[in-house]
Amino acid sequence: MFIAKHRGEGHSNRNSRIMRDYLGGERLKLLARRYELSERQVLRIVKRPSAFVSKWLR
């Protein structure tokens, strides 16, 4: 059963941490468990082009 959290609260920070961990070599399955998201949602976050992605690739 999926229970949504409060929308928008801290998502940017959370997504930045997810991206940092992913670029550091963490697996999607572990990230999904750690951040209480589905693997599909984690995949969407790490594949989404955004400002924090370009920051990490510099």
mmCIF file of C-alpha atoms in Angstrom:
data_model
loop_
_atom_site.group_PDB
_atom_site.id
_atom_site.type_symbol
_atom_site.label_atom_id
_atom_site.label_comp_id
_atom_site.label_asym_id
_atom_site.label_seq_id
_atom_site.Cartn_x
_atom_site.Cartn_y
_atom_site.Cartn_z
ATOM 1 C CA MET A 1 0.000 0.000 0.000
ATOM 2 C CA PHE A 2 1.340 3.437 -0.949
ATOM 3 C CA ILE A 3 0.684 6.419 1.298
ATOM 4 C CA ALA A 4 1.689 9.763 -0.168
ATOM 5 C CA LYS A 5 3.785 12.113 1.911
ATOM 6 C CA HIS A 6 3.174 15.849 2.039
ATOM 7 C CA ARG A 7 3.651 17.059 -1.523
ATOM 8 C CA GLY A 8 6.542 19.391 -2.197
ATOM 9 C CA GLU A 9 8.086 19.380 1.264
ATOM 10 C CA GLY A 10 11.806 18.925 0.859
ATOM 11 C CA HIS A 11 11.609 17.181 -2.505
ATOM 12 C CA SER A 12 14.363 19.291 -3.997
ATOM 13 C CA ASN A 13 16.724 18.466 -1.147
ATOM 14 C CA ARG A 14 15.708 14.815 -1.195
ATOM 15 C CA ASN A 15 16.188 14.589 -4.953
ATOM 16 C CA SER A 16 19.609 16.196 -4.676
ATOM 17 C CA ARG A 17 20.626 13.616 -2.064
ATOM 18 C CA ILE A 18 19.289 10.821 -4.262
ATOM 19 C CA MET A 19 21.279 12.123 -7.237
ATOM 20 C CA ARG A 20 24.439 12.454 -5.130
ATOM 21 C CA ASP A 21 24.071 8.900 -3.838
ATOM 22 C CA TYR A 22 23.290 7.549 -7.310
ATOM 23 C CA LEU A 23 26.320 9.249 -8.851
ATOM 24 C CA GLY A 24 28.336 7.838 -5.955
ATOM 25 C CA GLY A 25 27.438 4.323 -7.085
ATOM 26 C CA GLU A 26 24.361 3.425 -5.021
ATOM 27 C CA ARG A 27 21.891 1.009 -6.604
ATOM 28 C CA LEU A 28 18.310 2.030 -7.398
ATOM 29 C CA LYS A 29 16.864 -0.656 -5.145
ATOM 30 C CA LEU A 30 18.813 0.597 -2.121
ATOM 31 C CA LEU A 31 17.924 4.222 -2.851
ATOM 32 C CA ALA A 32 14.245 3.343 -3.165
ATOM 33 C CA ARG A 33 14.295 1.619 0.210
ATOM 34 C CA ARG A 34 16.304 4.387 1.892
ATOM 35 C CA TYR A 35 14.063 7.204 0.661
ATOM 36 C CA GLU A 36 10.806 5.213 0.850
ATOM 37 C CA LEU A 37 10.083 5.537 -2.873
ATOM 38 C CA SER A 38 9.424 3.051 -5.649
ATOM 39 C CA GLU A 39 12.346 2.066 -7.860
ATOM 40 C CA ARG A 40 10.471 3.637 -10.766
ATOM 41 C CA GLN A 41 10.250 6.999 -8.962
ATOM 42 C CA VAL A 42 13.967 6.908 -8.112
ATOM 43 C CA LEU A 43 14.718 6.161 -11.760
ATOM 44 C CA ARG A 44 12.622 9.165 -12.828
ATOM 45 C CA ILE A 45 14.557 11.382 -10.417
ATOM 46 C CA VAL A 46 18.004 10.278 -11.568
ATOM 47 C CA LYS A 47 17.079 10.480 -15.265
ATOM 48 C CA ARG A 48 15.372 13.892 -14.992
ATOM 49 C CA PRO A 49 17.450 16.707 -16.489
ATOM 50 C CA SER A 50 17.638 19.504 -13.927
ATOM 51 C CA ALA A 51 19.941 22.091 -12.415
ATOM 52 C CA PHE A 52 21.366 19.796 -9.753
ATOM 53 C CA VAL A 53 22.398 17.242 -12.378
ATOM 54 C CA SER A 54 24.559 19.753 -14.214
ATOM 55 C CA LYS A 55 26.024 20.855 -10.876
ATOM 56 C CA TRP A 56 27.235 17.286 -10.188
ATOM 57 C CA LEU A 57 28.670 16.821 -13.669
ATOM 58 C CA ARG A 58 31.002 19.836 -13.514
#
